[in-house]
Short mmCIF file of C-alpha atoms and ligand atoms in Angstrom, two decimals:
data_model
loop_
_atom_site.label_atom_id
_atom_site.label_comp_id
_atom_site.label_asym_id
_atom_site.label_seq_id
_atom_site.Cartn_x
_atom_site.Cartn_y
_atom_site.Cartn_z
CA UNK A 993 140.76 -114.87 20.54
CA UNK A 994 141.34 -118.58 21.10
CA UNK A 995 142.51 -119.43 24.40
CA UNK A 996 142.43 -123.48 24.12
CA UNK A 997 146.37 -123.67 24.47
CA UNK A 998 146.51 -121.53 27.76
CA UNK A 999 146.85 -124.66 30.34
CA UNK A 1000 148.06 -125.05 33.55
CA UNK A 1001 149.15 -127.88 35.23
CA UNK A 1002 148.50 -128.07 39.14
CA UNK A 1003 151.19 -129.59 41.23
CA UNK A 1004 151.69 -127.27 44.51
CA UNK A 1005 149.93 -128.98 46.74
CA UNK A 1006 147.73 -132.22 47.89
CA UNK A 1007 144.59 -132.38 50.23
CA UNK A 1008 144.05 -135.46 51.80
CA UNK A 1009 140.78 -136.76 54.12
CA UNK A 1010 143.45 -137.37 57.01
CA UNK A 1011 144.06 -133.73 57.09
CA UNK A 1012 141.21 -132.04 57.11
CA UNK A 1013 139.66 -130.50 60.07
CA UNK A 1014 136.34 -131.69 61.54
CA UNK A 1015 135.41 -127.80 61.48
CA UNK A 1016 135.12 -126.39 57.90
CA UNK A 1017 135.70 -122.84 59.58
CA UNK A 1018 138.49 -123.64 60.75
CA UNK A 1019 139.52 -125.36 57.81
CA UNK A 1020 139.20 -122.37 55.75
CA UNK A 1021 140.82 -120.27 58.47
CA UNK A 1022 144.11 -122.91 57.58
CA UNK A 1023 143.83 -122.35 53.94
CA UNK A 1024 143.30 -118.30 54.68
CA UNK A 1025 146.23 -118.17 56.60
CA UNK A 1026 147.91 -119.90 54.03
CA UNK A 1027 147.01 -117.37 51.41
CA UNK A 1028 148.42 -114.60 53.84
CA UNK A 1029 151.80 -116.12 54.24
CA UNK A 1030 151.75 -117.11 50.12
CA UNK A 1031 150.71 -113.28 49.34
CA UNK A 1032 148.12 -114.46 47.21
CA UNK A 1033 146.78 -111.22 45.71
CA UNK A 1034 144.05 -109.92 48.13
CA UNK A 1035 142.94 -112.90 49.61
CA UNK A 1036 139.97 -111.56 51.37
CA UNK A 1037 138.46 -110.71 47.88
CA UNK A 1038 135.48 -113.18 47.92
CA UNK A 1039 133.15 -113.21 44.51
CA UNK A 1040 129.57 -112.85 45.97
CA UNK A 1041 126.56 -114.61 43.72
CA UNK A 1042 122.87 -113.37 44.59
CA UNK A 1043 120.09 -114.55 42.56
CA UNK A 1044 117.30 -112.12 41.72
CA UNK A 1045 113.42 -112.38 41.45
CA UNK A 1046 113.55 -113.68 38.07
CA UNK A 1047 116.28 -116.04 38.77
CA UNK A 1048 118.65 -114.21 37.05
CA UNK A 1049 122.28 -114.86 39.01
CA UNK A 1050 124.91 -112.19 39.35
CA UNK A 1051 127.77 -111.45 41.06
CA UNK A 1052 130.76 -109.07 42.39
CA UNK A 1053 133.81 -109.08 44.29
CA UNK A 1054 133.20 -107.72 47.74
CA UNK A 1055 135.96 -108.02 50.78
CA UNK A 1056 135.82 -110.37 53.78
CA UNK A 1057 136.18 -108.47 57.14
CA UNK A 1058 136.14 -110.91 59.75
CA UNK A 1059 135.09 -114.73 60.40
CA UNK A 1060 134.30 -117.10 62.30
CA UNK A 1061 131.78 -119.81 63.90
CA UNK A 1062 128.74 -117.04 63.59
CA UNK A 1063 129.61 -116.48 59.74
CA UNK A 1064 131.60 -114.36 57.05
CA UNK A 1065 130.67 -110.79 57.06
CA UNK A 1066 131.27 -108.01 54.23
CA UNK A 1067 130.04 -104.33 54.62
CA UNK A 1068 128.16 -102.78 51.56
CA UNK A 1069 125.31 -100.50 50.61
CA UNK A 1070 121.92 -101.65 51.75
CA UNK A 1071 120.67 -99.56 48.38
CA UNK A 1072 123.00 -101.42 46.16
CA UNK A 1073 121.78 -104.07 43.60
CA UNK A 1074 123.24 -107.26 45.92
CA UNK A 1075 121.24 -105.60 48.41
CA UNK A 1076 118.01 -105.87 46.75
CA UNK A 1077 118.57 -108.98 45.59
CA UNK A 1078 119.64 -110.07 48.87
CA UNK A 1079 116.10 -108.90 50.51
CA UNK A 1080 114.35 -110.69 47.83
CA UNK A 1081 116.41 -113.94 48.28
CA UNK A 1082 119.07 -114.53 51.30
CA UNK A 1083 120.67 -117.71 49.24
CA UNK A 1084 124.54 -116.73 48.12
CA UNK A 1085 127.75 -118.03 47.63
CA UNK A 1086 130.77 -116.69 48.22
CA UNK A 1087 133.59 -117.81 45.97
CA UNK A 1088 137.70 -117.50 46.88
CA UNK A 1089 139.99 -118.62 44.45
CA UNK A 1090 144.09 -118.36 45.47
CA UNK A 1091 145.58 -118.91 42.50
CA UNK A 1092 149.10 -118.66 43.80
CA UNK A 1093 148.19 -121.78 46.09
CA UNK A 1094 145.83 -123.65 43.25
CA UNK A 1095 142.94 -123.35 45.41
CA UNK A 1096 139.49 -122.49 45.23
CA UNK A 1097 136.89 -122.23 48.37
CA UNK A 1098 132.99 -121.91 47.54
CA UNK A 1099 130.49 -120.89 50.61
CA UNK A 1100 127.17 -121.55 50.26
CA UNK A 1101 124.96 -119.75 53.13
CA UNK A 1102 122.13 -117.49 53.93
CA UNK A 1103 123.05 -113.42 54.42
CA UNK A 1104 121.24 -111.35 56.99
CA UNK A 1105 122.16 -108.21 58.05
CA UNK A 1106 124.36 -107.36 61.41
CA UNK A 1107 123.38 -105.06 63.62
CA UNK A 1108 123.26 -101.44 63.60
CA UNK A 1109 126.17 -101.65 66.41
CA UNK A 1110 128.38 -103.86 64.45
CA UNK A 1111 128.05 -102.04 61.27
CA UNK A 1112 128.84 -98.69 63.44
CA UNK A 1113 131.90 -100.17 65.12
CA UNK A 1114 133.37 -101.90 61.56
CA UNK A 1115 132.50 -98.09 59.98
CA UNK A 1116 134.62 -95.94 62.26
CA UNK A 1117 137.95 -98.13 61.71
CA UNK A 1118 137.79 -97.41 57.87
CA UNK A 1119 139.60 -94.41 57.25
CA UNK A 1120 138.21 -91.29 56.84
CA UNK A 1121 137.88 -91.09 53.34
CA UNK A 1122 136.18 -94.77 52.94
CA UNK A 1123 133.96 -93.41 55.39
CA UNK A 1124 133.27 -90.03 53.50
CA UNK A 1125 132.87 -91.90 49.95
CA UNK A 1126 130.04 -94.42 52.03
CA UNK A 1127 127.79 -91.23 51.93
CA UNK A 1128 128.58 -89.74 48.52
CA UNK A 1129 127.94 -93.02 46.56
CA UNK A 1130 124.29 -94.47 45.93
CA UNK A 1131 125.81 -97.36 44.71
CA UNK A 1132 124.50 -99.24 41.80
CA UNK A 1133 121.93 -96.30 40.54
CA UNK A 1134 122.57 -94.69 37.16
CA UNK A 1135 124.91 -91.05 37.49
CA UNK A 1136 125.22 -88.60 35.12
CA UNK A 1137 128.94 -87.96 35.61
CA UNK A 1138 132.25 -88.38 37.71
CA UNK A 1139 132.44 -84.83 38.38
CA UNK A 1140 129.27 -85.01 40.50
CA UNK A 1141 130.70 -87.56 42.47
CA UNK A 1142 133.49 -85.25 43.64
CA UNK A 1143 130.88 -82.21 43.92
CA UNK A 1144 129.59 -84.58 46.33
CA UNK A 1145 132.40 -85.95 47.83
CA UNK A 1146 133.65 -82.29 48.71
CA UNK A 1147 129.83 -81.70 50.21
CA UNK A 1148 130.47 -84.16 52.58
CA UNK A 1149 133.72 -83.21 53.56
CA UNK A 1150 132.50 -80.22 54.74
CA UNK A 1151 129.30 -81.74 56.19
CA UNK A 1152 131.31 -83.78 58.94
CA UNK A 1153 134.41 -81.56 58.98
CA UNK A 1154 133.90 -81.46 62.44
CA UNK A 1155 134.00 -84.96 64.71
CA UNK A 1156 133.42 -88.21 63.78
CA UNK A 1157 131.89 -89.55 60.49
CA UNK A 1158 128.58 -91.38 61.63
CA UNK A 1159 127.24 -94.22 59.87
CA UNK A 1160 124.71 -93.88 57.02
CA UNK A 1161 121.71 -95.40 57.64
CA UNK A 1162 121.77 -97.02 53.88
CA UNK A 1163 125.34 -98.61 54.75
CA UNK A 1164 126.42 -101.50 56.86
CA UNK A 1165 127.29 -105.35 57.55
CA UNK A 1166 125.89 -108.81 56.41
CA UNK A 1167 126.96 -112.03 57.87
CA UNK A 1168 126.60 -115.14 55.55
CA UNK A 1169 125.61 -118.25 57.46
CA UNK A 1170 127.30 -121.29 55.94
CA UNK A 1171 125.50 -124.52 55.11
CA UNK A 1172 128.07 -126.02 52.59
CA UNK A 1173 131.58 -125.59 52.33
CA UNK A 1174 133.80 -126.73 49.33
CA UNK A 1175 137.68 -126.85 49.33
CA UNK A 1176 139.36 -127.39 46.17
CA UNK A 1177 143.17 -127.98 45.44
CA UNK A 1178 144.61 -128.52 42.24
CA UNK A 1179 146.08 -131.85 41.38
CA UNK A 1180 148.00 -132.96 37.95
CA UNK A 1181 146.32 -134.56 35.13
CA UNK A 1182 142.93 -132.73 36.27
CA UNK A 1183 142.77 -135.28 39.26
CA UNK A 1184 142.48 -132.15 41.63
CA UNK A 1185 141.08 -132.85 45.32
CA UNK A 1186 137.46 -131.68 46.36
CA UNK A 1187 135.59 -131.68 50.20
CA UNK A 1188 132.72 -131.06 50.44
CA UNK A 1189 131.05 -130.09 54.23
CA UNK A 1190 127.67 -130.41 54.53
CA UNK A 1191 126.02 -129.32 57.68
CA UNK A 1192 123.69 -131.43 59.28
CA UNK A 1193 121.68 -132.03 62.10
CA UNK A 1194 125.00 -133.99 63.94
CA UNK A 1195 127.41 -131.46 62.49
CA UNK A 1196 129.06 -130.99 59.84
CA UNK A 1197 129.05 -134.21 57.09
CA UNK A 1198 132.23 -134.29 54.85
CA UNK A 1199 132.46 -136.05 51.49
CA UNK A 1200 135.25 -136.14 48.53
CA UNK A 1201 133.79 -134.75 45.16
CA UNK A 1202 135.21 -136.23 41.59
CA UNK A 1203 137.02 -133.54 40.10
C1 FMN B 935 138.79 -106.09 44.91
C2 FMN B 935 137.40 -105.50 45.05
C3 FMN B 935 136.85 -105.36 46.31
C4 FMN B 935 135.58 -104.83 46.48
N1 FMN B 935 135.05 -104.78 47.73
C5 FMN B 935 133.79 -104.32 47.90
C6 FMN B 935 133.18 -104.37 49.19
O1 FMN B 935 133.75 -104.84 50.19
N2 FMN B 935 131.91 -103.88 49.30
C7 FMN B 935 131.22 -103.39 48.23
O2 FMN B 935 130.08 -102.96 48.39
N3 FMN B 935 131.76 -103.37 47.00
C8 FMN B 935 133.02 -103.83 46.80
N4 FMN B 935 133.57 -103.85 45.54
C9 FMN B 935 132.76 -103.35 44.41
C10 FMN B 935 131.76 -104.44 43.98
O3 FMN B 935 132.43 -105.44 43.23
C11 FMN B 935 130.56 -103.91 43.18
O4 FMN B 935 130.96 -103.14 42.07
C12 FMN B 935 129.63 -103.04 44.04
O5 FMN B 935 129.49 -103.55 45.35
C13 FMN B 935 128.25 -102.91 43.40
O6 FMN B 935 127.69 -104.18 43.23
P1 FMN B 935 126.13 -104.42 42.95
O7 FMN B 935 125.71 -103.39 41.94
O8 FMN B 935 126.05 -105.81 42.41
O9 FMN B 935 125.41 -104.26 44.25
C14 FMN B 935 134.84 -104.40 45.34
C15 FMN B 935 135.39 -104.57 44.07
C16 FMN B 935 136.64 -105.12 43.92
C17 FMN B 935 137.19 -105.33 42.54
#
């Protein structure tokens, strides 16, 4: 299939030095809260990029549950491939891209895990059956068939039919520590805008990339 004659042209918006704030968190909470009100298409759904021991790359889409000046935490399995890779080698980005607003936000940070209480408090506001599926699922290992994820599905039902759901001990947070931030708007003619935020020892160092 050739795709060369699929273009876009960006002309939405502009990003100019003058606006930006001295905080890239709070920059990115302005361009967030922009994606809310422009109902860009789950804008919490953040691409996540580990590297593993062979420097192989890969990534996912995982959901952003909360922010702010600590870091940008998503809830997984501490089994799961990311999670290996993760132990191995706490380097990631995070990737958002809002097309509806022709923008594109890149993270780059180092993960560590949140506590046990965190993880516990974010678990018991999911509902019930997020909670229930956190058990059934060794996520990422080879299964045999869908069937015997419902087998054990309806296990687990059953198991905690009574009171509240407790966390796994193979399930919880990580919190991604920014270093770098990049914000990147669209612009016609491929002139789009790019900041990059750099933290340093005085704070954080912002520069305009070349498209
Ligand atoms: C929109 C969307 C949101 C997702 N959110 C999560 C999430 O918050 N946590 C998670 O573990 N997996 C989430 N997933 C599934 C992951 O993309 C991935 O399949 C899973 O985490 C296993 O990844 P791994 O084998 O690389 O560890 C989501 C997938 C999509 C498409």
């Amino acid at each position: 299939m050739d795709l060369s004659a699929l273009r876009e042209e960006y002309t939405k918006h502009g990003l100019q030095e003058a606006e930006l704030h001295d905080s890239p968190i709070r920059q990115f909470e302005h361009w967030f809260e922009q994606a809310l009100q422009a109902e860009a298409g789950t804008p919490n759904a953040m691409i996540l990029a580990t590297v593993a021991e062979d420097g192989q790359p890969s990534q996912r889409t995982v959901l952003l549950k909360y922010f702010d000046e600590q870091g940008f935490v998503f809830f997984t399995n501490y089994g799961s491939r990311k999670a290996r890779e993760m132990a191995g080698n706490p380097k990631v980005s995070l990737l958002f891209f809002w097309n509806e607003l022709e923008r594109q936000a890149i993270i780059s940070g180092r993960v560590e895990k949140v506590s046990t209480a965190e993880s516990t408090r974010y678990f018991l506001s999911r509902p019930h059956g997020s909670q229930l599926g956190a058990w059934v699922s060794e996520q990422s290992s080879p299964i045999s068939s869908r069937s015997m994820l419902l087998a054990k599905f309806e296990e687990m039902k059953q198991k905690f039919r009574k009171g509240e759901v407790p966390l796994p001990s193979f399930w919880g947070g990580y919190r991604v520590k920014p270093h770098r931030f990049e914000f990147w708007q669209g612009r016609p003619n491929r002139l789009h805008d790019r900041f990059q935020y750099e933290k340093t020892a005085d704070g954080w160092q912002v520069e305009r990339l070349a498209p």
